[in-house]
Short mmCIF file of C-alpha atoms in Angstrom, two decimals:
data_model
loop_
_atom_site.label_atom_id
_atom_site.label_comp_id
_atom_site.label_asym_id
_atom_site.label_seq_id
_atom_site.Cartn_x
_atom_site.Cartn_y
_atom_site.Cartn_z
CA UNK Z 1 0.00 0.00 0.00
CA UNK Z 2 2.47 2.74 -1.42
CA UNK Z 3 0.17 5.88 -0.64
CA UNK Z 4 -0.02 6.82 3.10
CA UNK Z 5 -1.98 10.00 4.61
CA UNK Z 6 -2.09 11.68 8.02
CA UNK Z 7 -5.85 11.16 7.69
CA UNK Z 8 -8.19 9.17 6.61
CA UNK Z 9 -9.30 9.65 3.14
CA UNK Z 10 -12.63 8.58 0.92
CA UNK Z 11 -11.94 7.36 -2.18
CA UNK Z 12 -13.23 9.71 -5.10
CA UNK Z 13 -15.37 8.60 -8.44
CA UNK Z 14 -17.09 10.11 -11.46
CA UNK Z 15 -20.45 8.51 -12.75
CA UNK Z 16 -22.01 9.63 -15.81
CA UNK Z 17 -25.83 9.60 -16.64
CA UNK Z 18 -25.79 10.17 -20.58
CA UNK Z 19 -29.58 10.31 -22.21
CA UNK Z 20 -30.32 10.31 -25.03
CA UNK Z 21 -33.89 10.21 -27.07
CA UNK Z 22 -35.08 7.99 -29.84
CA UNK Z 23 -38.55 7.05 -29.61
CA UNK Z 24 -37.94 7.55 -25.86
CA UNK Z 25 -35.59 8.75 -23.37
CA UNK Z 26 -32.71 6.07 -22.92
CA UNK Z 27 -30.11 6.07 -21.07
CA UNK Z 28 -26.45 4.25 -21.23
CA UNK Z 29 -25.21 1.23 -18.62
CA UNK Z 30 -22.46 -0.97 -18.62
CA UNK Z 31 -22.75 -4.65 -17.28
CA UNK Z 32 -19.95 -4.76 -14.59
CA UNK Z 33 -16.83 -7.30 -15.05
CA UNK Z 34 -16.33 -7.19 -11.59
CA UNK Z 35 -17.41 -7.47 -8.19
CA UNK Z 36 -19.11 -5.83 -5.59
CA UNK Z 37 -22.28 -5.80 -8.26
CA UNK Z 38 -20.77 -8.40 -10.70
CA UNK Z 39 -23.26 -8.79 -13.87
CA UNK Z 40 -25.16 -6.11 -12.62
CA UNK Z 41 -25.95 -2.94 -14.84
CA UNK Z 42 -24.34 0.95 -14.22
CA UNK Z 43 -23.45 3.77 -14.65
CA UNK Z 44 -20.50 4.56 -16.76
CA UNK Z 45 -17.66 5.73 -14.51
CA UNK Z 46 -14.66 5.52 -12.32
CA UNK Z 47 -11.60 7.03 -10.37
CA UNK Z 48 -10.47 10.13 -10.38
CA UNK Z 49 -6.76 10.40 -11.44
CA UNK Z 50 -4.28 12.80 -9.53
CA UNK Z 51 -3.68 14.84 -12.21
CA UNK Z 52 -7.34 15.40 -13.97
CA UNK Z 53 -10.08 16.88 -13.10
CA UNK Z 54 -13.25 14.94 -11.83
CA UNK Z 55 -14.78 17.00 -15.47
CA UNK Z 56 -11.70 15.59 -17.23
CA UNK Z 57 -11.92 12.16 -15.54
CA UNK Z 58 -15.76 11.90 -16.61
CA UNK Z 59 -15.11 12.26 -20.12
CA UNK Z 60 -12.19 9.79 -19.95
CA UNK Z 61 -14.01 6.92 -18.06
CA UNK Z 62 -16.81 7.33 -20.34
CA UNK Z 63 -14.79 7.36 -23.04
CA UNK Z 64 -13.10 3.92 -21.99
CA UNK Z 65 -16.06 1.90 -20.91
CA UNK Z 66 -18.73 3.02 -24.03
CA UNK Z 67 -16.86 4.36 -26.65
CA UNK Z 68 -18.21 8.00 -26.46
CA UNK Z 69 -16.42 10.80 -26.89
CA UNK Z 70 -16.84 14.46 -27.09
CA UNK Z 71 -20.23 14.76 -24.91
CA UNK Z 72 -20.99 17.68 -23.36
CA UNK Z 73 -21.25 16.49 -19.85
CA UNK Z 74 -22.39 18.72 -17.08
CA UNK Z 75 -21.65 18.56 -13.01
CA UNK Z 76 -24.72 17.18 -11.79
CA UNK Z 77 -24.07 16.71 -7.89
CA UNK Z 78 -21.91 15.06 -5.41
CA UNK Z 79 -23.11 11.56 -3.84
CA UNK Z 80 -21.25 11.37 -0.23
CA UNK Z 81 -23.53 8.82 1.29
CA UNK Z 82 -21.59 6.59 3.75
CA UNK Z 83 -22.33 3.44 2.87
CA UNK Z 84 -22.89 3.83 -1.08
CA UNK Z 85 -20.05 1.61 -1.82
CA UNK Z 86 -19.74 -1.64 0.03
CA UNK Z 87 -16.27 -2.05 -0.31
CA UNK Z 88 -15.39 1.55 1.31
CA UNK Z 89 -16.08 4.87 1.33
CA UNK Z 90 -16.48 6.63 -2.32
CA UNK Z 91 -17.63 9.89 -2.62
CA UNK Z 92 -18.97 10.19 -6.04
CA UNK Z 93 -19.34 13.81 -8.33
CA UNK Z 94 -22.04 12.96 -11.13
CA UNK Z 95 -22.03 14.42 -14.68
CA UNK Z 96 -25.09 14.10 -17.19
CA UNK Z 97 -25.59 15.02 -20.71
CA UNK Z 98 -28.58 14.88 -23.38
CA UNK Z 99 -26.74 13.50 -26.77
CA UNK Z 100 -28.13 12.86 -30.50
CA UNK Z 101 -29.83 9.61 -31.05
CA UNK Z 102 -27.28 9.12 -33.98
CA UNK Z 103 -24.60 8.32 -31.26
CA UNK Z 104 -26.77 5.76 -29.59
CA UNK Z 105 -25.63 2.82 -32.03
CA UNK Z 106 -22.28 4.61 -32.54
CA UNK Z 107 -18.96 4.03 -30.74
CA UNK Z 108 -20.01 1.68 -28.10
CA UNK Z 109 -18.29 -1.75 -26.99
CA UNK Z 110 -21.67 -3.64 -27.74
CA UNK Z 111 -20.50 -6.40 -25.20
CA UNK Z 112 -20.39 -3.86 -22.05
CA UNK Z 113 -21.90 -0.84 -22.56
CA UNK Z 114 -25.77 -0.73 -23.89
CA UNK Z 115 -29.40 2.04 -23.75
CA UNK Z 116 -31.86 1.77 -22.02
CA UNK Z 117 -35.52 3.03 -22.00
CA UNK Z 118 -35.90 4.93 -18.50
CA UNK Z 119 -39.35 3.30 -18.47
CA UNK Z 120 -37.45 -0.31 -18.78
CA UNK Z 121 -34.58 -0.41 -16.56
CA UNK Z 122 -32.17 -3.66 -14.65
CA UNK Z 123 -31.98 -3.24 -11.07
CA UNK Z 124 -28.60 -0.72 -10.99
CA UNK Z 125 -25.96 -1.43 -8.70
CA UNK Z 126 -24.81 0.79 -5.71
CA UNK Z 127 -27.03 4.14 -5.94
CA UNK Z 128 -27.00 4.47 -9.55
CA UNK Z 129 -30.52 4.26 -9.40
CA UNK Z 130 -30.52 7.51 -7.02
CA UNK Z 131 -28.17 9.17 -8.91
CA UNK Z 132 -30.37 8.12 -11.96
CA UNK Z 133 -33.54 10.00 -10.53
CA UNK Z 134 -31.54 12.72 -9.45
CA UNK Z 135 -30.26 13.68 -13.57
CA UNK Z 136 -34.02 12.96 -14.46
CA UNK Z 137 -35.18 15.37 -12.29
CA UNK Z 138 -32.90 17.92 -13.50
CA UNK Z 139 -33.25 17.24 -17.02
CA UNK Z 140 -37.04 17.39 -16.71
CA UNK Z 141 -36.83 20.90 -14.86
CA UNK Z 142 -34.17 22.22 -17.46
CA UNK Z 143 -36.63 21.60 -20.49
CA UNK Z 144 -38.53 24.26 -18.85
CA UNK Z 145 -36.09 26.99 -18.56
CA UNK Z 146 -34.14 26.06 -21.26
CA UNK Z 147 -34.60 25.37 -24.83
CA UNK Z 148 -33.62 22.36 -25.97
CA UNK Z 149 -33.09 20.31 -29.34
CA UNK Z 150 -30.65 22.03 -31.56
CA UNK Z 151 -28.12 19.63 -31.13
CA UNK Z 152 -30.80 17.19 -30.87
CA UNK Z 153 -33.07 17.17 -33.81
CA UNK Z 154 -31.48 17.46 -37.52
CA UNK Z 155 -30.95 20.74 -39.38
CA UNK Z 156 -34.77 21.04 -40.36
CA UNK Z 157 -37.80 19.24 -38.61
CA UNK Z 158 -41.16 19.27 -38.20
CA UNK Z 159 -43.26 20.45 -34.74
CA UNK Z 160 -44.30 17.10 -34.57
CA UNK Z 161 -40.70 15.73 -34.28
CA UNK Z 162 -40.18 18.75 -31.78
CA UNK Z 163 -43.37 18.32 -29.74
CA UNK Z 164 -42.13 14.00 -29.43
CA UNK Z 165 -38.65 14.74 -28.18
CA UNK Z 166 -40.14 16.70 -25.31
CA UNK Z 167 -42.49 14.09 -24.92
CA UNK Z 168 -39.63 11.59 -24.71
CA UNK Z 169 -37.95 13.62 -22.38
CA UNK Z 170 -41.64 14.02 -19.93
CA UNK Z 171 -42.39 11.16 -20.20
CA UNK Z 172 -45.81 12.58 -20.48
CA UNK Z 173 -48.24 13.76 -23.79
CA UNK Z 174 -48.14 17.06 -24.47
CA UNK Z 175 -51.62 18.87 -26.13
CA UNK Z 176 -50.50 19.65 -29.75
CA UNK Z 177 -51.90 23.29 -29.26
CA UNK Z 178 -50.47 24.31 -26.36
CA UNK Z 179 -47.45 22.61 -27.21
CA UNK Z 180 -47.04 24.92 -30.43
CA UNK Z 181 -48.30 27.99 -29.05
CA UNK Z 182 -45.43 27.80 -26.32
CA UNK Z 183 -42.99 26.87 -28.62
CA UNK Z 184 -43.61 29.50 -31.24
CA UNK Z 185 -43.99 32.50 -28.46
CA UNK Z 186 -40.27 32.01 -27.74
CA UNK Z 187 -39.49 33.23 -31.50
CA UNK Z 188 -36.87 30.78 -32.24
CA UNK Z 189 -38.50 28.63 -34.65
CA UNK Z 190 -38.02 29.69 -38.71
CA UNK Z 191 -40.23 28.57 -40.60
CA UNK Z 192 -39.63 27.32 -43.92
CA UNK Z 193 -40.85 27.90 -47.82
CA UNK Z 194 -40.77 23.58 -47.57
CA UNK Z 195 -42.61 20.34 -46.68
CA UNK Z 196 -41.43 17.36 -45.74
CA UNK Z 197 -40.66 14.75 -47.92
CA UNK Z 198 -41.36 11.28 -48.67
CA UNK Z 199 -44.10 10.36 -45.76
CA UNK Z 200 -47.21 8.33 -46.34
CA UNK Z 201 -49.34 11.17 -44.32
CA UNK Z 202 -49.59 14.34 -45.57
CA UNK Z 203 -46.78 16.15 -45.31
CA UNK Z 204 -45.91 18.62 -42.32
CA UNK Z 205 -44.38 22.08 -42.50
CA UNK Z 206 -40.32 21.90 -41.96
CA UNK Z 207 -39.20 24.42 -39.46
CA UNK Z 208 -34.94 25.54 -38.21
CA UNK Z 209 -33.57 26.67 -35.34
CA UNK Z 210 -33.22 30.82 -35.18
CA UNK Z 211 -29.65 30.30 -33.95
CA UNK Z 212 -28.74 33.68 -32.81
CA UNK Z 213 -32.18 33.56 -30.70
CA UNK Z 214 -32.02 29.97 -29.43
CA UNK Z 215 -28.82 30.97 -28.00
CA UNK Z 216 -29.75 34.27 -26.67
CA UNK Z 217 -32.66 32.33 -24.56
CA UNK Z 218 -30.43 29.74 -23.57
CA UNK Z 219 -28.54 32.13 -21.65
CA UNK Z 220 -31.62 34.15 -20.33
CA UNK Z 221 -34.21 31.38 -19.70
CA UNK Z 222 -37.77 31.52 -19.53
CA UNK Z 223 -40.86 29.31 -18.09
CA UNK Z 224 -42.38 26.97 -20.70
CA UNK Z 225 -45.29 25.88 -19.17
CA UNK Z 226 -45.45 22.69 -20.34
CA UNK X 1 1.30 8.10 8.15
CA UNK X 2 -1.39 5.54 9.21
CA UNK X 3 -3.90 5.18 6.43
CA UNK X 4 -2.44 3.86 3.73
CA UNK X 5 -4.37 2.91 0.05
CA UNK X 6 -2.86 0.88 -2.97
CA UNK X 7 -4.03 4.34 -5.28
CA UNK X 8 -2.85 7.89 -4.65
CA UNK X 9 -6.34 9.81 -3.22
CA UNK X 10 -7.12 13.57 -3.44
CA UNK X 11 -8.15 15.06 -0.12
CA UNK X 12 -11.74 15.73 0.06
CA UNK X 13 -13.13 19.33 1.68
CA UNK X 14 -16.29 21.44 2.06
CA UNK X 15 -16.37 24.84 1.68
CA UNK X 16 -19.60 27.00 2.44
CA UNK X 17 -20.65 30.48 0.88
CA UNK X 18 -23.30 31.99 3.07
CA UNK X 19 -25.05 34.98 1.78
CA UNK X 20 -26.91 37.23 4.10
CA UNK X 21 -28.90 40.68 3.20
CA UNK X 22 -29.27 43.44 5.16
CA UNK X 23 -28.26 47.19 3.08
CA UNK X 24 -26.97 44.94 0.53
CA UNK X 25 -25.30 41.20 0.16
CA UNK X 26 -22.93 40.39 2.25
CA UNK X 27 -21.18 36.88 2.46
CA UNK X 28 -19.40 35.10 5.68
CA UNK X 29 -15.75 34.72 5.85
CA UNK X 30 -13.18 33.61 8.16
CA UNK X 31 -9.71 34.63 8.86
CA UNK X 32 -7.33 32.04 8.77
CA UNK X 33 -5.08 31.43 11.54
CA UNK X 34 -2.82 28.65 9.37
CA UNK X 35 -0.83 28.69 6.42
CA UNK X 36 -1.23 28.55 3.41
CA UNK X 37 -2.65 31.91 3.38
CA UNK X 38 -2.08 32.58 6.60
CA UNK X 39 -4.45 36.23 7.59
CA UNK X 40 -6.01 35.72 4.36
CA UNK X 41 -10.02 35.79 4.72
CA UNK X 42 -11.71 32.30 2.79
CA UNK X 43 -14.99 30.71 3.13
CA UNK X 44 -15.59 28.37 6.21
CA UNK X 45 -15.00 24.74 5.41
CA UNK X 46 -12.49 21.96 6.07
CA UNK X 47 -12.26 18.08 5.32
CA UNK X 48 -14.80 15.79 5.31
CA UNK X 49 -14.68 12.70 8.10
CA UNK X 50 -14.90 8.90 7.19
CA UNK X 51 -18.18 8.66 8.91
CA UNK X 52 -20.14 11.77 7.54
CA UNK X 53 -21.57 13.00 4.27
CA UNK X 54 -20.36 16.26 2.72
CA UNK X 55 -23.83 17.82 3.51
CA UNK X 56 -23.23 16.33 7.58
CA UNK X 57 -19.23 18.12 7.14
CA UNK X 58 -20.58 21.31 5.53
CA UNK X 59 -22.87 22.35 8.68
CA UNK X 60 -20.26 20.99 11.16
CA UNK X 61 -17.38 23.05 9.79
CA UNK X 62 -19.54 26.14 9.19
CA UNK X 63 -20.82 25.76 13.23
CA UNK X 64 -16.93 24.95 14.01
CA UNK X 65 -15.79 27.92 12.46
CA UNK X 66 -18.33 30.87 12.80
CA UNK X 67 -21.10 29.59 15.45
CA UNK X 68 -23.81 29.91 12.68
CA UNK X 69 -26.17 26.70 12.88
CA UNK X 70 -29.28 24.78 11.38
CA UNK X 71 -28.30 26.81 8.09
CA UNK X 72 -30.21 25.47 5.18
CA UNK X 73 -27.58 24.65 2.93
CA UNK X 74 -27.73 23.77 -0.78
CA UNK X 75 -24.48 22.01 -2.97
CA UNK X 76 -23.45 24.09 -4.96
CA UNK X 77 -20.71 22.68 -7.00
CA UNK X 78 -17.76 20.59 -6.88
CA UNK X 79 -14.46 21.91 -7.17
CA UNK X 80 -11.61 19.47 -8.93
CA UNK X 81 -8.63 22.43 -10.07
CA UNK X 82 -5.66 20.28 -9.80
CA UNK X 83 -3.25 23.27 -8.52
CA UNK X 84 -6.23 24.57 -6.29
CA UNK X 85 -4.20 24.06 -2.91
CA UNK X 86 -0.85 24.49 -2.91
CA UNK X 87 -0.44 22.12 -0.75
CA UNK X 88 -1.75 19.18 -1.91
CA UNK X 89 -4.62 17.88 -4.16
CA UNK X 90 -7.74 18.63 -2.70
CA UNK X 91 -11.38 18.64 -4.13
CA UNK X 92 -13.96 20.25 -2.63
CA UNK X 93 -17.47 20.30 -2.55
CA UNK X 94 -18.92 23.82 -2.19
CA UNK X 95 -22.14 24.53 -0.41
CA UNK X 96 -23.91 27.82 -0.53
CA UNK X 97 -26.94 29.41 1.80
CA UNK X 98 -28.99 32.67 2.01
CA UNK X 99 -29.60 33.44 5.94
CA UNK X 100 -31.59 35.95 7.67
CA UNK X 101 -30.08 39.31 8.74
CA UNK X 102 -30.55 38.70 11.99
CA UNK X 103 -28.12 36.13 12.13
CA UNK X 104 -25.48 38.52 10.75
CA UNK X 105 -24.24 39.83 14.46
CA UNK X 106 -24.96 36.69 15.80
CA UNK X 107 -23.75 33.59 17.21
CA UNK X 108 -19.94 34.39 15.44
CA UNK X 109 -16.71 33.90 17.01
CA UNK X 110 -15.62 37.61 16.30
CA UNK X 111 -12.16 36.88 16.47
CA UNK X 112 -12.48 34.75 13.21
CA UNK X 113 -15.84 34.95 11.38
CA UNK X 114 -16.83 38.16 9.76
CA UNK X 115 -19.59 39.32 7.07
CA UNK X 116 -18.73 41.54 3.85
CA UNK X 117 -20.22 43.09 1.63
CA UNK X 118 -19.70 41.17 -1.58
CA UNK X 119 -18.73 44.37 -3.19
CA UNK X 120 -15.82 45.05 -0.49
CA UNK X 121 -13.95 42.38 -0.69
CA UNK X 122 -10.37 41.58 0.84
CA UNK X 123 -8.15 38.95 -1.49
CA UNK X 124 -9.78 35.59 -0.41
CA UNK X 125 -7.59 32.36 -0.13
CA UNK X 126 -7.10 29.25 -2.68
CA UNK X 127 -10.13 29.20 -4.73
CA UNK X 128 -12.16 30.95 -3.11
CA UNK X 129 -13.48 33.85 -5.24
CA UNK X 130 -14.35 31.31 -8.04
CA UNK X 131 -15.98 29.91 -5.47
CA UNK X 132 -17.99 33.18 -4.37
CA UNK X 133 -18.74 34.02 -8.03
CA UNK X 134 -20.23 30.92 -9.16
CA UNK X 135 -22.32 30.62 -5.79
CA UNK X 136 -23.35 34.52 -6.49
CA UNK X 137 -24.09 33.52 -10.19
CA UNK X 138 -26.48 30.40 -8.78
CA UNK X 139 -28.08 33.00 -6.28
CA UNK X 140 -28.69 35.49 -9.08
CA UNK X 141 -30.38 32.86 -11.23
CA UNK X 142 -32.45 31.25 -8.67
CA UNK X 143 -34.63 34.50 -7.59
CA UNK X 144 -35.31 34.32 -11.21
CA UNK X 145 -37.51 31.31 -11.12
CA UNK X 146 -38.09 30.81 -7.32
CA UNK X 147 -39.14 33.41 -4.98
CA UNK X 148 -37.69 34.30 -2.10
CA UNK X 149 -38.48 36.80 1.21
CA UNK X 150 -40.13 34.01 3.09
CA UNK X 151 -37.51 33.19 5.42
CA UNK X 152 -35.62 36.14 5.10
CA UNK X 153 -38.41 39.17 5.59
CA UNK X 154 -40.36 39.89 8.72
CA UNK X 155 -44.02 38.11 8.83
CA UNK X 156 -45.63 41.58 7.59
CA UNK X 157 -42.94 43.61 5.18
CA UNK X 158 -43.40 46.71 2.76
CA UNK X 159 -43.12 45.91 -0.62
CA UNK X 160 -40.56 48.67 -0.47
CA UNK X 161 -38.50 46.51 1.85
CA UNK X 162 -39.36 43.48 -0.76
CA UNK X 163 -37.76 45.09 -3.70
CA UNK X 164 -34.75 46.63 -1.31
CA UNK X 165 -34.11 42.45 -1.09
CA UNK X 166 -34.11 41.58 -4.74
CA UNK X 167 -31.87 44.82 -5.34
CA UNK X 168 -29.15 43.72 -2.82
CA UNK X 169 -28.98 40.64 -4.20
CA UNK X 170 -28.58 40.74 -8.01
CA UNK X 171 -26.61 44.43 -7.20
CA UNK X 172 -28.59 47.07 -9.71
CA UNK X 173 -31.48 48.75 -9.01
CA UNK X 174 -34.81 47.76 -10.50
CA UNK X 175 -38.10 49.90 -11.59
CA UNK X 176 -40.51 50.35 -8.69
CA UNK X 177 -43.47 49.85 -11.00
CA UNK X 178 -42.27 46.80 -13.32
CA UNK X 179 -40.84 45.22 -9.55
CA UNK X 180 -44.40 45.12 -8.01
CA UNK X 181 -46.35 44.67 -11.21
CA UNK X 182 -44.08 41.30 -12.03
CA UNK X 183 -44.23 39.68 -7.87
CA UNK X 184 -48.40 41.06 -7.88
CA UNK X 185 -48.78 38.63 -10.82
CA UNK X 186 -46.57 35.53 -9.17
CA UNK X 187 -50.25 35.56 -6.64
CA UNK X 188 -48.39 34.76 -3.25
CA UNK X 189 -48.36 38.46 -1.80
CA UNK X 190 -51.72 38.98 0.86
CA UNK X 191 -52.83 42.41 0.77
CA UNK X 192 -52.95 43.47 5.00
CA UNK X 193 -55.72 45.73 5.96
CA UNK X 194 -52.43 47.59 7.93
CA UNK X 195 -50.10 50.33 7.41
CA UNK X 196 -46.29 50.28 8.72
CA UNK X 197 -46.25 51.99 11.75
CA UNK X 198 -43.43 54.44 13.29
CA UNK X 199 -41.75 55.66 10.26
CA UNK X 200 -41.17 59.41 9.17
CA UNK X 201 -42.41 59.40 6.05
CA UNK X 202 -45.71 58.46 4.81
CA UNK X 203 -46.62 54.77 6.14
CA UNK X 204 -46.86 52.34 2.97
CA UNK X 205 -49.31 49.21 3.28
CA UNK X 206 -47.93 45.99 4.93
CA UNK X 207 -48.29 42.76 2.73
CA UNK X 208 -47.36 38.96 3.83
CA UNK X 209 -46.39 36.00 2.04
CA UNK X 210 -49.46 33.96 1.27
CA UNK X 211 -47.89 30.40 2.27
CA UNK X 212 -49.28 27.66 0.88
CA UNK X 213 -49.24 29.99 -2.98
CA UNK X 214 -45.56 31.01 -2.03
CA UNK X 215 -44.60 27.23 -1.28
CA UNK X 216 -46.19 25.75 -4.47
CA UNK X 217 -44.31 28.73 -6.30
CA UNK X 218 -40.81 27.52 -4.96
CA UNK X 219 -41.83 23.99 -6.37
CA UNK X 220 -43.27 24.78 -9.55
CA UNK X 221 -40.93 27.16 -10.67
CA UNK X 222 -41.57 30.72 -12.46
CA UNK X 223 -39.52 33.03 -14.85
CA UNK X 224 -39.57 36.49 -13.19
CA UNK X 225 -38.40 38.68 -15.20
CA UNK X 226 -36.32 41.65 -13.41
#
């Protein structure tokens, strides 16, 4: 045991809750190799190094155990509960992050790291499923300050497309009306001289992003009552 | 050196940024009486024991060091710099509160613990006024879409003295007629059939939180915009 302290010290982690949205909200595990929690499903994560930071140590353990890179992770919270770990203490900082469905067959080790729907999880091991709830939460409450889907939804989309990734993301159905009306009083939707093409149903108006807009109000906030 | 582990482990700290208002924001600091940074003024806070969560270690170092207790504290962020201590590696996990004024002369060890105003402030140790600013950043946002006043006004207030509150804390001074127009329409404010009493100039009407409207406010969320 080569490194020795005046004082006792907790170990300290990263975990990483990474969503993302197809049809619905998923979100990405890895099957543990080892014990405590052998077989079971969690969170992507690990140590923090000496020399990185527990931001830079997040995108490098989920990097190495799913294949990922490049996510724009956020500091979620700290989990410091005494017993979380039943090997020892492990105080825990959690990152989460809201990526394109395109990356949810891309990149990944297929034989350890896999989505799932929030609606269908495993049991998770340690409090992953805490830590889980926690990112939810905060991703629910930030699609109502925040605008969302720009780096979600492709160049040019329909309000249907729109109105079903905040559905995803609720969990919930949204009226169509309401939905639209909320939407289009934040004036960052263009929309465009053009249709949608190649659908069975009739086809929908296409609409963009107003970038300089979608950014302004992603700084400023605002309530969407949703 | 009697704890030793087979990995190298950062130390692990809290660190707490209490806000209090009384002419304007002030935020508790202590002096310290060790190097590094010995005389410098930094936030109270200190390592986190084996046996206690970061939330259990922010209220006993804050008690330890200035007497204040019971504060309702919130994590704030987690703090990972690699050179952040000279010393050694350290992370910490920052906390941050808003207290009533009354606790300002209060229950401090004078000798160490001392409010300033957050626009008069000495050079703070390590960290620390990254620290301050992102905790005064989260404060800022959060009277934007939660009110606040309940804990920190008396029972029956002005809504003079209400708007004196917002202006301390987010530092500029707001329009008397847009202030009351945008908190009238958040619903929570009783009307008192009572004027303040003992003042010089001419007595403005008293109001009070209406609390069951003010609590499902803080829940729900709002944008107010100011």
């Amino acid at each position: 045991m080569p490194y020795s302290y005046e004082y006792p010290r907790p170990a300290l982690s990263v975990d990483c809750v990474v969503f993302a949205v197809d049809l619905d909200l998923k979100v990405l595990l890895i099957e543990r190799g080892l014990e405590p929690f052998l077989g079971s499903w969690a969170l992507p994560g690990g140590f923090v190094g000496m020399r990185e930071t527990t931001d830079v140590a997040a995108l490098r353990e989920l990097e190495e155990e799913t294949g990922l890179a490049n996510v724009f992770l956020e500091q979620l919270y700290t989990f410091s509960d005494v017993e979380r770990d039943p090997r020892e203490r492990v105080v825990s900082v959690a990152y989460y992050a809201l990526v394109k469905p395109a990356l949810v067959t891309g990149g990944t080790d297929a034989s350890q790291a896999r989505w799932f729907s929030v609606n269908d999880l495993p049991e998770l091991a340690f409090d992953h499923s805490a830590i889980l709830g926690v990112a939810l939460e905060r991703l629910r409450a930030k699609v109502r300050y925040q605008p969302i889907g720009f780096e979600l939804l492709p160049g040019k989309f329909t309000l249907g497309q729109l109105q079903r990734l905040y559905e995803s993301i609720l969990g919930r159905e949204l009226d169509k009306r309401n939905f639209r009306r909320a939407f289009l009083r934040m004036s960052i939707l263009e929309e465009l001289d053009e249709m949608e093409a190649g659908v069975s149903h009739r086809p929908s108006r296409l609409y963009r992003f107003h970038r300089a807009a979608y950014k302004r109000l992603v700084k400023q906030g605002f309530n969407f009552e949703i």
